[in-house]
PDB file of C-alpha atoms in Angstrom:
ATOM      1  CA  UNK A   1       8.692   4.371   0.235  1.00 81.00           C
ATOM      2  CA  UNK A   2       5.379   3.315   1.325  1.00 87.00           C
ATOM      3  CA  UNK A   3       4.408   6.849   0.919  1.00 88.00           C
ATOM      4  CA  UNK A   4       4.875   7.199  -2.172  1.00 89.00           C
ATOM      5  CA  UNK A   5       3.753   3.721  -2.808  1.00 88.00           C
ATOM      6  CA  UNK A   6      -0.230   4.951  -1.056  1.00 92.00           C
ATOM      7  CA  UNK A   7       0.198   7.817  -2.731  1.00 91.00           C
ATOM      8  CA  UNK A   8      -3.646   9.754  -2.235  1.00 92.00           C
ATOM      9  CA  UNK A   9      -5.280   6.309  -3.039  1.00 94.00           C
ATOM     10  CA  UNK A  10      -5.163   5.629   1.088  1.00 94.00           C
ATOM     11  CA  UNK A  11      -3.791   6.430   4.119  1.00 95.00           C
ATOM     12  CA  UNK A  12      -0.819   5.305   5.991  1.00 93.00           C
ATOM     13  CA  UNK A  13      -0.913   4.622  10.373  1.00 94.00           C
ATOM     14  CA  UNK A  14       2.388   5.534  12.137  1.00 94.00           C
ATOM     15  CA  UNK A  15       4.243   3.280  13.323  1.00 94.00           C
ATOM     16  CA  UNK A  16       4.367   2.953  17.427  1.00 94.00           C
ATOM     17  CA  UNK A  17       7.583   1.184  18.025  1.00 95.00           C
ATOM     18  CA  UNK A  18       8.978  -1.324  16.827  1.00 96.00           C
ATOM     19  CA  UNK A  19       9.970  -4.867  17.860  1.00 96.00           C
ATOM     20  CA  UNK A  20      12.638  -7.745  17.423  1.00 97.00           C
ATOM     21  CA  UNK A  21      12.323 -10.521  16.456  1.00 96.00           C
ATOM     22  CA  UNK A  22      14.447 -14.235  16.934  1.00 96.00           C
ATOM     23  CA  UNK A  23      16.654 -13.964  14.379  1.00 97.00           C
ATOM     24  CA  UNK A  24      17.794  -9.726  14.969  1.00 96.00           C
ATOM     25  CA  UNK A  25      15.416  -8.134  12.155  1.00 97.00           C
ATOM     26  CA  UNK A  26      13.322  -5.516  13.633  1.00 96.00           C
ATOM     27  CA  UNK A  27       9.803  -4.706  11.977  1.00 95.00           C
ATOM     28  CA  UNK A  28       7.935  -1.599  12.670  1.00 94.00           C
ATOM     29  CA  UNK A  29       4.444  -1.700  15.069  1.00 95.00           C
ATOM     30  CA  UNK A  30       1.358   0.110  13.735  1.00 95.00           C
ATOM     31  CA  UNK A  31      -0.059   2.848  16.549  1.00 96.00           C
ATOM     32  CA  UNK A  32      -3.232   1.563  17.724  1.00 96.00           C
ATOM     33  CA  UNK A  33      -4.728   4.436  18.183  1.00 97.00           C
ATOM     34  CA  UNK A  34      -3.283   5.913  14.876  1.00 96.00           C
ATOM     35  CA  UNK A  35      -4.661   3.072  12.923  1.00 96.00           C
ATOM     36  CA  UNK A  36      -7.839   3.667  14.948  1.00 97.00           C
ATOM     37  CA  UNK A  37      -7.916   7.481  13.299  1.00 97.00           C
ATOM     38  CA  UNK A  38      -7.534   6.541   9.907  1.00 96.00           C
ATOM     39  CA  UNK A  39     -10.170   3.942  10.261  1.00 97.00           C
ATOM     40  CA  UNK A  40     -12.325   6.578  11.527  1.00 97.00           C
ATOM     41  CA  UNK A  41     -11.688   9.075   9.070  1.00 97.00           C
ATOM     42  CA  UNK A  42     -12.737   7.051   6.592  1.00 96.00           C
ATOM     43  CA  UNK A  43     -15.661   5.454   8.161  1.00 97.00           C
ATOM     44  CA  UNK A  44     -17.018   8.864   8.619  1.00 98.00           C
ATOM     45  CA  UNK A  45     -16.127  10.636   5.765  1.00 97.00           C
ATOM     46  CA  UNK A  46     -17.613   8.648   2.367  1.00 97.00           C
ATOM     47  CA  UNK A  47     -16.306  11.133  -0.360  1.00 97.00           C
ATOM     48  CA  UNK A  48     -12.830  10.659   0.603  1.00 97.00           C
ATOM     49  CA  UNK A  49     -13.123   6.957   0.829  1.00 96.00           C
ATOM     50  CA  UNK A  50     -14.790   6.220  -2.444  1.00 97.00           C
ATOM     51  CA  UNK A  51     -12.346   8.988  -3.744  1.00 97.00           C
ATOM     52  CA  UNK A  52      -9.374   7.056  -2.573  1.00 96.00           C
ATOM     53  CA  UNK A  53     -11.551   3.432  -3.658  1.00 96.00           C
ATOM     54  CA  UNK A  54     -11.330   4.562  -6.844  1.00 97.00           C
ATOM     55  CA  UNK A  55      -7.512   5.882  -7.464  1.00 96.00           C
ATOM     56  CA  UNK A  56      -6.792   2.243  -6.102  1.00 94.00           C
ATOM     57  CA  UNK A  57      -9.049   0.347  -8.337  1.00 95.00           C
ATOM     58  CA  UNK A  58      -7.469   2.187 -11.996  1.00 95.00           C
ATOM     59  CA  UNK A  59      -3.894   2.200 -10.282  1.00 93.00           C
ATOM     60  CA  UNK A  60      -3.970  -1.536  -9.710  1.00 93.00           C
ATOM     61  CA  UNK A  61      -4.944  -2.071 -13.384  1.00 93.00           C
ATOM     62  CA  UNK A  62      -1.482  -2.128 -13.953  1.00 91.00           C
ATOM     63  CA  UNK A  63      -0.833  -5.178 -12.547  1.00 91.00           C
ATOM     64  CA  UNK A  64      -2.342  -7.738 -14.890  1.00 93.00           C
ATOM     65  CA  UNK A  65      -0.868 -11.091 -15.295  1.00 93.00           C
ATOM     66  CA  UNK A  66       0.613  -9.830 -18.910  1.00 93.00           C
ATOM     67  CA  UNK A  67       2.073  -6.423 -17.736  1.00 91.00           C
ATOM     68  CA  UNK A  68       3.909  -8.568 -14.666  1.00 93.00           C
ATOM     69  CA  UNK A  69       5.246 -11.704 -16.930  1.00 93.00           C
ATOM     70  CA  UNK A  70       6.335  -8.774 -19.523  1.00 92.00           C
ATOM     71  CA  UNK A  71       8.456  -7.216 -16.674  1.00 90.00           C
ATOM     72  CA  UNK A  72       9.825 -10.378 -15.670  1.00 90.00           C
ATOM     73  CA  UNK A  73      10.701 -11.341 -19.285  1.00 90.00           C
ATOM     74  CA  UNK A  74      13.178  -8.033 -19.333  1.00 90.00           C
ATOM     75  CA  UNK A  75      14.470  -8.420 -16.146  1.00 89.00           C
ATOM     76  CA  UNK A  76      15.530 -11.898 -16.521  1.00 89.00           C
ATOM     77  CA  UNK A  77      16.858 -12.066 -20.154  1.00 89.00           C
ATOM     78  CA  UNK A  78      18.913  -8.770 -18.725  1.00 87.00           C
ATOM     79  CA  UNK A  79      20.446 -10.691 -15.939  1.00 67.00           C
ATOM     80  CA  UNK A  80      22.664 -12.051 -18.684  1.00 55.00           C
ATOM     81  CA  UNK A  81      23.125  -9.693 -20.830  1.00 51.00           C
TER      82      UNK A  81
END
């Protein structure tokens, strides 16, 4: 879930409706003024925003271009398998 996904590293605006689209999928609308309130928060409050700046920078250390191909290597030679 996206929630999990965030985690404490930043913050997640409800959604205000949703909509459909031509072909039948629906996808969720952000709440304007929700979004507006997270914006805020962290506008206002610096602590909390370098706090979460920083969980997000080591977290997405993860994601180097060897750690990704290395995932895709077992995935793919265990399609077969």
């Amino acid at each position: 879930s996206f929630v999990e996904l965030v985690g404490d590293r930043g913050l997640l605006a409800k959604l205000g409706g949703y909509e459909t689209l031509t072909n039948g999928a629906r996808r969720g609308i952000v709440s304007i003024k929700d979004m507006k309130d997270c914006m805020e928060r962290l506008y206002d409050n610096k602590e909390e925003r370098n706090k979460m700046g920083d969980k997000a920078s080591e977290w997405v250390k993860q994601y180097t271009w060897d750690n990704i191909t290395k995932e895709f290597d077992v995935i793919i030679k265990s399609d077969g398998a």
